[in-house]
Amino acid sequence: MGKTEKLPAINNKILLIPAVELAEKIRKRQLSCEEIMKAYVERAKSVHPFVNTAVDERYEEAIKDAKEVDKFLASGVKSEEDIAKETPLLGVPFSCKETIGITGMKQTSGLVRSKDHTAERDGGAAEMYRKAGAIPFIVTDVPELCMWWESSNHVNGLTKNPYDNTRTVGGSSGGEGAAITAASSIIGIGNDIAGSIRIPASFCGIYGHKPSRDIVPNWGMFPYCEMKTEKEDRTIDFVSTGPMCRYVQDLPLLLKALSGNDERLKLDTKVNFKNVKLYYIEEYPGILNAAVPDVKKSIKTAVKHFSDEYGIQATPLICPELQYAFYIWESKLLEHDGPPFQFYLKGQNGKINMWLELFKSIIRSSEHTLPAIYFGIVDRRKKDEFYQFCLEKYKVIERKFKEIFEEDAVLLVPTHPEPPPHYLMTIPMYPNIAYTCIFNILGYPSTQIPAGLSSGAPIGIQAVSGPFKDHLSLATAAELDKVFSGWISPCPVDV
């Protein structure tokens, strides 16, 4: 299973209990919040030297918070039923992507010039978890400015994949993916502009959900999702914040907590798959987007399950325009008239020469990472003929998908066409984010589902559903958990 010899074994049963069960055991006082928090603090400390996930911690404060929860429960002030309703995650530890503010903790986004920046308040998503009773204890690593799918920067270093230390964890929520799969966190928060929840969740063999547009608050993040222009401030409407976790049964509760139990999502609706139309894509068209056999096999296995169990005849989705998906995403980003990526690298009053930074990177004297420099160079800023071509292709995709998802429907598609690449190989493979980024543009919910291992490393598939039909993609994930068995530990389990 790759190069994981040094990763410590999981030796505490608490680390293997889903969050929904932990919360119930805390409410019933079958487990103390303090012992749960101490188990995760100990695990985070033991795992960090091998994979470099936690970039800041509040271990002592989190244990104090846990003790306060235990005192509150012992007081009997509220009934178990009221606690479950008002604070359903009471006492459950959570990790958080470093870009989402946790008061007083690092919030650098891996940018050297911001290395001393700390969050002045909780970001919107973290605030929602806290309102549900969860307790933050670590924040986790990201790529520089979160604009790549490999979690490395010159502030906090490289996060390594727990399954194989030579492979990337993905990004930009890569630290979350690594922490959760290594059992040094049970639930987390990521955000997703092009696949930043789903790609690391796939590369780390866990679950991740990109919600429907405007469901979970995005404020309180760095870099900010507001794109400032001379005319107006605009928010990129394809940024989504969502949950990441090891166990599929946790997803509905986590999404309820993050969304404030938004009724538009119908998360308590039971799904009868006999009334759901199923579509699938084994791989996107185009040479650069080809999927490896194990990934295509996982799609076939999922399709067969729904046929065998529910008599559903899945329809292959033919959409040649998807070969341009990455470039369409780029064009839609440009359509928002936001400043170039270089603006965020240099700061509002600074200057930067990307070609000089490339040379400095070669001689290891740049404060920027190679992927960030590369993205700064290739970031298109021209609204040329190709830009218009891409926007026209998007209209075709939008019409086709709107027609499909007017009914209750689910699309199965690879999260990524191969297992996690080795370090820096994400640069020549950058168009592969096409598999995820198209659903950010469309605003559709998408759940990453672990689908086993290929060459000792995780692979995954997405269940995509229509706007505000997140319950369909989550139900599909729960169904396919029976097929693929969900999370596979990257290290020995000795309990």
Short mmCIF file of C-alpha atoms in Angstrom, two decimals:
data_model
loop_
_atom_site.label_atom_id
_atom_site.label_comp_id
_atom_site.label_asym_id
_atom_site.label_seq_id
_atom_site.Cartn_x
_atom_site.Cartn_y
_atom_site.Cartn_z
CA MET A 1 0.00 0.00 0.00
CA GLY A 2 2.71 2.48 -0.93
CA LYS A 3 5.38 3.94 1.31
CA THR A 4 3.65 4.20 4.69
CA GLU A 5 6.00 2.20 6.91
CA LYS A 6 6.56 5.06 9.35
CA LEU A 7 2.94 6.13 9.81
CA PRO A 8 1.91 5.10 13.35
CA ALA A 9 -0.76 2.45 13.78
CA ILE A 10 -4.23 3.43 14.93
CA ASN A 11 -4.40 2.08 18.48
CA ASN A 12 -7.42 3.78 20.00
CA LYS A 13 -10.98 2.63 19.23
CA ILE A 14 -12.27 6.17 19.67
CA LEU A 15 -10.51 7.15 16.44
CA LEU A 16 -12.67 4.68 14.49
CA ILE A 17 -16.07 5.95 15.64
CA PRO A 18 -18.08 8.07 13.14
CA ALA A 19 -18.90 11.62 14.21
CA VAL A 20 -22.65 10.97 14.49
CA GLU A 21 -21.94 8.16 16.95
CA LEU A 22 -19.37 10.21 18.86
CA ALA A 23 -21.90 13.00 19.29
CA GLU A 24 -24.51 10.54 20.56
CA LYS A 25 -22.07 8.91 22.99
CA ILE A 26 -21.10 12.35 24.31
CA ARG A 27 -24.74 13.33 24.84
CA LYS A 28 -25.47 10.04 26.59
CA ARG A 29 -22.23 10.44 28.61
CA GLN A 30 -21.04 7.04 27.40
CA LEU A 31 -17.76 8.69 26.44
CA SER A 32 -16.43 11.90 27.90
CA CYS A 33 -15.72 14.75 25.53
CA GLU A 34 -12.34 15.13 27.23
CA GLU A 35 -11.18 11.59 26.45
CA ILE A 36 -12.30 11.95 22.83
CA MET A 37 -10.44 15.23 22.42
CA LYS A 38 -7.32 13.84 24.07
CA ALA A 39 -7.41 10.84 21.72
CA TYR A 40 -7.42 13.12 18.68
CA VAL A 41 -4.81 15.46 20.09
CA GLU A 42 -2.50 12.51 20.77
CA ARG A 43 -3.10 11.13 17.28
CA ALA A 44 -2.52 14.50 15.61
CA LYS A 45 0.77 14.89 17.46
CA SER A 46 1.96 11.40 16.48
CA VAL A 47 0.96 11.67 12.81
CA HIS A 48 2.12 15.20 12.04
CA PRO A 49 5.88 14.45 11.81
CA PHE A 50 5.21 11.93 9.04
CA VAL A 51 2.68 13.75 6.86
CA ASN A 52 2.82 17.43 7.95
CA THR A 53 -0.89 18.18 8.13
CA ALA A 54 -1.44 20.54 11.09
CA VAL A 55 0.00 24.02 10.56
CA ASP A 56 -1.37 25.38 13.83
CA GLU A 57 -3.03 23.88 16.90
CA ARG A 58 -5.04 24.79 19.96
CA TYR A 59 -4.64 21.52 21.85
CA GLU A 60 -4.78 22.91 25.38
CA GLU A 61 -7.71 25.20 24.61
CA ALA A 62 -9.59 22.37 22.88
CA ILE A 63 -9.16 20.10 25.90
CA LYS A 64 -10.43 22.91 28.15
CA ASP A 65 -13.42 23.33 25.83
CA ALA A 66 -14.04 19.59 26.04
CA LYS A 67 -14.00 19.68 29.84
CA GLU A 68 -16.56 22.48 29.75
CA VAL A 69 -18.82 20.31 27.60
CA ASP A 70 -18.55 17.49 30.14
CA LYS A 71 -19.43 19.89 32.98
CA PHE A 72 -22.41 21.18 31.02
CA LEU A 73 -23.70 17.66 30.39
CA ALA A 74 -23.22 16.71 34.04
CA SER A 75 -25.32 19.70 35.09
CA GLY A 76 -28.40 18.29 33.37
CA VAL A 77 -29.49 21.79 32.32
CA LYS A 78 -30.74 20.52 28.96
CA SER A 79 -32.29 17.25 27.92
CA GLU A 80 -30.53 14.89 25.57
CA GLU A 81 -33.23 15.53 22.97
CA ASP A 82 -32.80 19.31 23.12
CA ILE A 83 -29.02 19.00 22.84
CA ALA A 84 -29.36 16.74 19.80
CA LYS A 85 -31.65 19.28 18.17
CA GLU A 86 -29.79 22.47 19.06
CA THR A 87 -26.13 21.37 19.08
CA PRO A 88 -26.01 18.03 17.22
CA LEU A 89 -22.18 18.03 17.05
CA LEU A 90 -21.65 18.94 20.70
CA GLY A 91 -18.11 18.03 21.75
CA VAL A 92 -16.99 16.54 18.42
CA PRO A 93 -13.45 17.65 17.44
CA PHE A 94 -12.97 19.18 14.01
CA SER A 95 -10.09 20.29 11.85
CA CYS A 96 -10.29 23.20 9.44
CA LYS A 97 -8.55 24.21 6.25
CA GLU A 98 -6.14 27.00 7.12
CA THR A 99 -7.74 29.49 4.71
CA ILE A 100 -11.00 29.42 6.69
CA GLY A 101 -10.61 31.56 9.79
CA ILE A 102 -10.42 30.10 13.29
CA THR A 103 -10.03 32.93 15.79
CA GLY A 104 -6.42 33.44 16.82
CA MET A 105 -5.02 30.70 14.58
CA LYS A 106 -2.75 30.94 11.54
CA GLN A 107 -4.41 32.03 8.31
CA THR A 108 -1.53 32.52 5.87
CA SER A 109 -2.76 30.63 2.81
CA GLY A 110 0.86 29.49 2.47
CA LEU A 111 1.99 32.96 1.42
CA VAL A 112 5.38 34.05 2.79
CA ARG A 113 4.43 37.72 3.01
CA SER A 114 1.45 36.69 5.19
CA LYS A 115 3.33 34.17 7.35
CA ASP A 116 2.44 35.99 10.59
CA HIS A 117 -1.23 36.54 9.75
CA THR A 118 -3.79 35.10 12.16
CA ALA A 119 -7.56 35.07 11.90
CA GLU A 120 -9.34 37.81 13.81
CA ARG A 121 -12.57 35.81 13.91
CA ASP A 122 -14.06 32.53 12.80
CA GLY A 123 -14.96 32.19 9.15
CA GLY A 124 -18.59 31.54 8.30
CA ALA A 125 -18.29 27.76 7.94
CA ALA A 126 -16.24 27.36 11.12
CA GLU A 127 -18.80 29.47 12.94
CA MET A 128 -21.56 27.11 11.79
CA TYR A 129 -19.69 24.05 13.09
CA ARG A 130 -19.12 25.83 16.41
CA LYS A 131 -22.81 26.73 16.65
CA ALA A 132 -23.54 23.02 16.23
CA GLY A 133 -21.26 22.35 19.20
CA ALA A 134 -18.11 21.08 17.48
CA ILE A 135 -14.67 22.06 18.82
CA PRO A 136 -11.77 23.11 16.54
CA PHE A 137 -8.34 21.78 17.46
CA ILE A 138 -6.10 22.08 14.36
CA VAL A 139 -5.91 24.00 11.10
CA THR A 140 -4.38 22.23 8.12
CA ASP A 141 -2.06 22.83 5.19
CA VAL A 142 -2.89 24.21 1.73
CA PRO A 143 -1.09 25.10 -1.53
CA GLU A 144 0.18 28.65 -1.89
CA LEU A 145 -2.91 30.86 -2.21
CA CYS A 146 -4.98 27.69 -2.63
CA MET A 147 -4.73 27.81 -6.40
CA TRP A 148 -3.26 24.38 -7.08
CA TRP A 149 -4.02 20.77 -6.38
CA GLU A 150 -0.85 19.91 -4.49
CA SER A 151 -0.53 21.10 -0.87
CA SER A 152 2.91 22.65 -0.54
CA ASN A 153 4.11 26.13 0.34
CA HIS A 154 7.17 27.92 1.72
CA VAL A 155 5.51 28.77 5.04
CA ASN A 156 4.34 25.36 6.24
CA GLY A 157 6.03 22.94 3.86
CA LEU A 158 4.73 19.91 1.97
CA THR A 159 1.87 17.69 3.13
CA LYS A 160 2.54 14.04 2.25
CA ASN A 161 0.03 11.40 1.27
CA PRO A 162 -0.49 8.89 4.11
CA TYR A 163 -0.87 6.05 1.58
CA ASP A 164 2.36 6.79 -0.26
CA ASN A 165 4.67 9.57 0.85
CA THR A 166 5.90 10.09 -2.72
CA ARG A 167 2.43 11.11 -3.93
CA THR A 168 0.48 14.33 -3.54
CA VAL A 169 -2.48 14.71 -1.20
CA GLY A 170 -4.15 17.02 -3.70
CA GLY A 171 -5.42 20.48 -2.99
CA SER A 172 -6.31 22.86 -2.06
CA SER A 173 -7.85 21.16 1.00
CA GLY A 174 -4.97 18.69 1.05
CA GLY A 175 -4.10 19.03 4.72
CA GLU A 176 -7.70 18.21 5.59
CA GLY A 177 -7.66 15.12 3.40
CA ALA A 178 -4.42 13.83 4.94
CA ALA A 179 -5.46 14.56 8.53
CA ILE A 180 -8.82 12.86 8.20
CA THR A 181 -7.58 9.73 6.42
CA ALA A 182 -4.69 9.37 8.89
CA ALA A 183 -7.28 9.39 11.71
CA SER A 184 -5.85 12.57 13.20
CA SER A 185 -9.22 14.25 12.62
CA ILE A 186 -12.74 12.90 12.34
CA ILE A 187 -14.48 15.73 10.46
CA GLY A 188 -13.24 18.82 8.66
CA ILE A 189 -14.07 21.77 6.46
CA GLY A 190 -12.77 22.47 2.97
CA ASN A 191 -13.68 24.85 0.19
CA ASP A 192 -13.83 24.17 -3.49
CA ILE A 193 -13.33 26.47 -6.47
CA ALA A 194 -12.35 23.80 -9.00
CA GLY A 195 -12.22 20.54 -7.04
CA SER A 196 -10.45 21.62 -3.85
CA ILE A 197 -12.65 19.45 -1.62
CA ARG A 198 -13.19 16.53 -3.97
CA ILE A 199 -9.67 16.05 -5.37
CA PRO A 200 -7.89 15.77 -1.98
CA ALA A 201 -10.78 13.67 -0.66
CA SER A 202 -10.24 11.33 -3.61
CA PHE A 203 -6.45 11.28 -3.25
CA CYS A 204 -6.83 10.52 0.47
CA GLY A 205 -9.62 7.97 0.19
CA ILE A 206 -12.31 9.85 2.14
CA TYR A 207 -15.65 11.55 1.54
CA GLY A 208 -16.06 15.18 0.56
CA HIS A 209 -19.10 17.13 -0.55
CA LYS A 210 -19.24 20.28 -2.67
CA PRO A 211 -22.68 21.67 -1.87
CA SER A 212 -25.09 23.50 -4.11
CA ARG A 213 -24.23 27.12 -4.74
CA ASP A 214 -24.75 29.65 -1.89
CA ILE A 215 -25.65 27.03 0.72
CA VAL A 216 -22.68 27.33 3.11
CA PRO A 217 -21.23 30.77 4.01
CA ASN A 218 -17.93 31.58 2.28
CA TRP A 219 -16.97 34.69 4.23
CA GLY A 220 -13.94 34.83 6.49
CA MET A 221 -11.55 33.15 4.05
CA PHE A 222 -8.09 34.15 2.89
CA PRO A 223 -7.51 34.52 -0.02
CA TYR A 224 -10.85 36.25 -0.23
CA CYS A 225 -13.41 34.98 -2.69
CA GLU A 226 -14.42 38.56 -3.49
CA MET A 227 -12.86 39.64 -6.78
CA LYS A 228 -12.27 43.38 -6.59
CA THR A 229 -12.45 45.49 -9.73
CA GLU A 230 -12.61 49.22 -10.34
CA LYS A 231 -16.32 48.90 -11.05
CA GLU A 232 -17.55 46.77 -8.20
CA ASP A 233 -16.84 43.99 -5.76
CA ARG A 234 -18.00 40.65 -7.11
CA THR A 235 -18.10 37.25 -5.46
CA ILE A 236 -17.07 34.21 -7.44
CA ASP A 237 -20.28 32.26 -7.44
CA PHE A 238 -18.60 28.92 -8.03
CA VAL A 239 -16.74 28.78 -4.71
CA SER A 240 -18.38 26.29 -2.34
CA THR A 241 -17.51 25.38 1.24
CA GLY A 242 -18.36 21.91 2.48
CA PRO A 243 -17.66 18.94 4.74
CA MET A 244 -14.92 16.32 4.56
CA CYS A 245 -15.04 13.10 6.60
CA ARG A 246 -14.09 9.43 6.80
CA TYR A 247 -17.56 7.97 7.22
CA VAL A 248 -20.43 8.44 4.79
CA GLN A 249 -23.09 8.50 7.52
CA ASP A 250 -21.60 11.76 8.82
CA LEU A 251 -22.19 13.75 5.62
CA PRO A 252 -25.89 14.66 6.05
CA LEU A 253 -25.42 15.87 9.63
CA LEU A 254 -22.32 17.87 8.69
CA LEU A 255 -24.07 19.53 5.77
CA LYS A 256 -27.04 20.36 7.99
CA ALA A 257 -24.67 22.00 10.46
CA LEU A 258 -22.79 23.98 7.81
CA SER A 259 -25.93 25.13 6.00
CA GLY A 260 -27.97 25.95 9.09
CA ASN A 261 -30.24 23.06 8.09
CA ASP A 262 -31.25 24.86 4.90
CA GLU A 263 -34.65 23.44 3.94
CA ARG A 264 -33.92 23.80 0.23
CA LEU A 265 -31.65 20.76 0.46
CA LYS A 266 -34.35 18.30 1.61
CA LEU A 267 -31.70 16.36 3.54
CA ASP A 268 -34.29 14.31 5.45
CA THR A 269 -36.00 13.14 2.26
CA LYS A 270 -35.75 9.40 1.74
CA VAL A 271 -34.55 8.51 -1.74
CA ASN A 272 -36.16 5.75 -3.78
CA PHE A 273 -33.57 5.00 -6.44
CA LYS A 274 -36.18 3.36 -8.63
CA ASN A 275 -37.45 6.89 -9.28
CA VAL A 276 -34.01 8.33 -10.03
CA LYS A 277 -32.46 8.52 -13.49
CA LEU A 278 -28.82 7.47 -13.59
CA TYR A 279 -26.20 8.74 -16.04
CA TYR A 280 -22.50 8.02 -16.18
CA ILE A 281 -19.25 9.10 -17.81
CA GLU A 282 -16.23 6.77 -17.72
CA GLU A 283 -13.81 9.40 -18.98
CA TYR A 284 -13.91 12.81 -20.61
CA PRO A 285 -13.19 13.11 -24.33
CA GLY A 286 -9.71 14.22 -25.35
CA ILE A 287 -6.25 12.67 -25.01
CA LEU A 288 -5.28 14.66 -21.91
CA ASN A 289 -8.37 13.51 -20.01
CA ALA A 290 -8.02 9.72 -20.43
CA ALA A 291 -8.84 7.67 -17.32
CA VAL A 292 -6.84 4.66 -16.12
CA PRO A 293 -8.57 1.23 -16.25
CA ASP A 294 -9.21 1.01 -12.49
CA VAL A 295 -11.07 4.33 -12.52
CA LYS A 296 -13.24 3.30 -15.46
CA LYS A 297 -13.86 -0.04 -13.76
CA SER A 298 -15.11 1.75 -10.63
CA ILE A 299 -17.74 3.58 -12.70
CA LYS A 300 -18.84 0.29 -14.29
CA THR A 301 -19.02 -1.36 -10.86
CA ALA A 302 -21.22 1.45 -9.53
CA VAL A 303 -23.51 1.30 -12.57
CA LYS A 304 -23.83 -2.47 -12.21
CA HIS A 305 -24.80 -2.13 -8.56
CA PHE A 306 -27.73 0.13 -9.34
CA SER A 307 -28.80 -2.19 -12.13
CA ASP A 308 -28.65 -5.28 -9.92
CA GLU A 309 -30.26 -3.69 -6.85
CA TYR A 310 -32.85 -1.37 -8.37
CA GLY A 311 -33.22 -2.37 -12.01
CA ILE A 312 -31.92 1.02 -13.15
CA GLN A 313 -30.63 1.11 -16.71
CA ALA A 314 -27.97 3.80 -16.61
CA THR A 315 -27.44 6.03 -19.63
CA PRO A 316 -23.95 6.93 -20.84
CA LEU A 317 -23.71 10.71 -21.11
CA ILE A 318 -22.14 11.83 -24.37
CA CYS A 319 -20.89 15.40 -24.14
CA PRO A 320 -17.94 16.18 -26.46
CA GLU A 321 -17.81 19.75 -25.14
CA LEU A 322 -16.37 18.40 -21.87
CA GLN A 323 -12.96 18.10 -23.54
CA TYR A 324 -12.76 21.89 -23.08
CA ALA A 325 -13.96 21.83 -19.45
CA PHE A 326 -10.74 23.17 -17.92
CA TYR A 327 -10.51 26.04 -20.41
CA ILE A 328 -14.21 26.79 -19.92
CA TRP A 329 -13.56 27.05 -16.18
CA GLU A 330 -10.67 29.44 -16.88
CA SER A 331 -12.89 31.54 -19.12
CA LYS A 332 -15.68 31.71 -16.56
CA LEU A 333 -13.15 32.82 -13.95
CA LEU A 334 -12.01 35.55 -16.33
CA GLU A 335 -15.62 36.51 -16.98
CA HIS A 336 -15.79 37.80 -13.39
CA ASP A 337 -13.21 40.47 -14.28
CA GLY A 338 -11.12 39.63 -11.24
CA PRO A 339 -7.46 40.60 -11.00
CA PRO A 340 -4.85 38.16 -12.30
CA PHE A 341 -3.35 35.58 -9.94
CA GLN A 342 -0.18 37.67 -9.85
CA PHE A 343 -2.13 40.34 -7.95
CA TYR A 344 -2.55 38.01 -4.99
CA LEU A 345 1.07 36.85 -5.13
CA LYS A 346 2.54 40.35 -5.03
CA GLY A 347 -0.03 42.10 -2.84
CA GLN A 348 -1.89 45.28 -3.66
CA ASN A 349 1.17 47.55 -3.63
CA GLY A 350 3.90 45.14 -4.66
CA LYS A 351 5.50 44.16 -7.96
CA ILE A 352 6.37 40.75 -9.34
CA ASN A 353 8.04 39.38 -12.47
CA MET A 354 6.85 35.81 -12.93
CA TRP A 355 9.70 34.84 -15.28
CA LEU A 356 12.23 36.14 -12.78
CA GLU A 357 10.46 34.17 -10.06
CA LEU A 358 10.71 31.06 -12.24
CA PHE A 359 14.48 31.51 -12.51
CA LYS A 360 14.71 32.16 -8.77
CA SER A 361 12.70 29.00 -8.14
CA ILE A 362 15.18 26.97 -10.18
CA ILE A 363 18.01 28.18 -7.94
CA ARG A 364 15.76 27.84 -4.88
CA SER A 365 15.67 31.51 -3.93
CA SER A 366 12.02 32.37 -4.67
CA GLU A 367 9.54 32.75 -1.84
CA HIS A 368 6.89 31.31 -4.16
CA THR A 369 6.28 27.67 -5.06
CA LEU A 370 6.75 26.37 -8.59
CA PRO A 371 3.03 25.60 -9.08
CA ALA A 372 2.09 29.15 -8.00
CA ILE A 373 4.67 30.63 -10.38
CA TYR A 374 3.47 28.39 -13.18
CA PHE A 375 -0.15 29.38 -12.60
CA GLY A 376 0.85 33.04 -12.54
CA ILE A 377 2.51 32.63 -15.94
CA VAL A 378 -0.27 30.70 -17.69
CA ASP A 379 -3.18 32.61 -16.12
CA ARG A 380 -4.99 33.86 -19.22
CA ARG A 381 -6.17 37.47 -19.14
CA LYS A 382 -7.35 37.89 -22.73
CA LYS A 383 -10.96 37.89 -23.77
CA ASP A 384 -10.00 36.65 -27.21
CA GLU A 385 -11.61 34.32 -29.73
CA PHE A 386 -10.77 31.24 -27.67
CA TYR A 387 -12.37 32.84 -24.63
CA GLN A 388 -15.57 33.41 -26.62
CA PHE A 389 -15.35 29.88 -28.02
CA CYS A 390 -15.19 28.48 -24.47
CA LEU A 391 -18.17 30.52 -23.31
CA GLU A 392 -20.20 29.19 -26.25
CA LYS A 393 -19.22 25.62 -25.35
CA TYR A 394 -20.30 26.32 -21.78
CA LYS A 395 -23.75 27.33 -22.98
CA VAL A 396 -24.07 23.97 -24.73
CA ILE A 397 -23.03 22.08 -21.58
CA GLU A 398 -25.33 24.19 -19.42
CA ARG A 399 -28.35 23.48 -21.62
CA LYS A 400 -27.60 19.76 -21.78
CA PHE A 401 -27.12 19.39 -18.04
CA LYS A 402 -30.13 21.55 -17.19
CA GLU A 403 -32.31 19.25 -19.28
CA ILE A 404 -30.91 16.16 -17.55
CA PHE A 405 -31.25 17.48 -14.02
CA GLU A 406 -34.75 18.91 -14.35
CA GLU A 407 -35.80 15.45 -13.15
CA ASP A 408 -34.36 13.59 -10.17
CA ALA A 409 -31.11 12.38 -11.66
CA VAL A 410 -27.58 11.43 -10.63
CA LEU A 411 -24.46 11.50 -12.77
CA LEU A 412 -21.55 9.21 -11.90
CA VAL A 413 -18.18 10.50 -13.12
CA PRO A 414 -14.55 10.04 -12.03
CA THR A 415 -13.31 12.53 -9.47
CA HIS A 416 -9.89 12.28 -11.07
CA PRO A 417 -8.80 10.08 -14.00
CA GLU A 418 -5.98 8.39 -12.08
CA PRO A 419 -4.58 7.81 -8.57
CA PRO A 420 -2.78 10.73 -6.90
CA PRO A 421 0.21 11.79 -9.01
CA HIS A 422 3.74 12.06 -7.69
CA TYR A 423 4.95 15.50 -6.59
CA LEU A 424 5.02 18.25 -9.24
CA MET A 425 3.52 15.91 -11.83
CA THR A 426 0.33 17.90 -11.31
CA ILE A 427 1.87 20.64 -13.47
CA PRO A 428 1.81 18.76 -16.80
CA MET A 429 -1.48 17.14 -15.77
CA TYR A 430 -3.28 20.37 -14.88
CA PRO A 431 -6.18 19.86 -17.36
CA ASN A 432 -7.31 16.86 -15.28
CA ILE A 433 -9.15 19.15 -12.89
CA ALA A 434 -11.68 19.28 -15.72
CA TYR A 435 -13.42 16.35 -14.05
CA THR A 436 -14.34 18.49 -11.06
CA CYS A 437 -14.21 22.16 -12.08
CA ILE A 438 -17.12 21.98 -14.52
CA PHE A 439 -19.54 21.35 -11.64
CA ASN A 440 -18.32 24.47 -9.83
CA ILE A 441 -19.32 26.52 -12.85
CA LEU A 442 -22.69 24.81 -13.09
CA GLY A 443 -23.26 25.16 -9.35
CA TYR A 444 -24.31 21.52 -8.99
CA PRO A 445 -23.72 19.53 -5.79
CA SER A 446 -21.15 16.77 -6.06
CA THR A 447 -20.09 14.12 -3.56
CA GLN A 448 -16.68 12.44 -3.76
CA ILE A 449 -16.91 8.71 -2.99
CA PRO A 450 -13.82 6.57 -2.25
CA ALA A 451 -13.73 3.68 -4.73
CA GLY A 452 -10.85 1.55 -3.50
CA LEU A 453 -7.17 1.59 -4.38
CA SER A 454 -5.20 1.56 -7.63
CA SER A 455 -1.45 0.93 -7.45
CA GLY A 456 -1.79 1.17 -3.67
CA ALA A 457 -3.30 4.67 -3.75
CA PRO A 458 -6.93 5.84 -3.54
CA ILE A 459 -9.24 6.54 -6.45
CA GLY A 460 -12.72 8.03 -6.33
CA ILE A 461 -15.89 8.80 -8.22
CA GLN A 462 -18.34 11.69 -7.98
CA ALA A 463 -22.08 11.55 -7.60
CA VAL A 464 -23.48 14.75 -9.13
CA SER A 465 -27.09 15.87 -8.78
CA GLY A 466 -29.15 18.93 -9.66
CA PRO A 467 -29.18 22.28 -7.84
CA PHE A 468 -30.42 21.96 -4.23
CA LYS A 469 -30.76 18.20 -4.68
CA ASP A 470 -27.77 17.43 -2.50
CA HIS A 471 -29.81 14.67 -0.83
CA LEU A 472 -29.56 12.65 -4.06
CA SER A 473 -25.78 12.76 -4.29
CA LEU A 474 -25.44 12.03 -0.56
CA ALA A 475 -27.83 9.08 -0.82
CA THR A 476 -25.84 7.78 -3.78
CA ALA A 477 -22.67 8.00 -1.71
CA ALA A 478 -24.31 6.02 1.09
CA GLU A 479 -25.45 3.40 -1.40
CA LEU A 480 -22.01 3.03 -3.00
CA ASP A 481 -20.38 2.81 0.41
CA LYS A 482 -21.89 -0.69 0.47
CA VAL A 483 -20.05 -1.50 -2.75
CA PHE A 484 -16.62 0.05 -2.21
CA SER A 485 -16.54 -0.15 1.62
CA GLY A 486 -15.57 3.49 2.03
CA TRP A 487 -12.39 4.51 3.85
CA ILE A 488 -9.46 2.08 3.81
CA SER A 489 -6.91 2.81 6.52
CA PRO A 490 -3.50 3.87 5.17
CA CYS A 491 -1.81 2.37 8.23
CA PRO A 492 -2.20 -0.66 10.51
CA VAL A 493 -5.19 -0.72 12.86
CA ASP A 494 -4.26 -2.21 16.23
CA VAL A 495 -7.22 -1.90 18.60
#
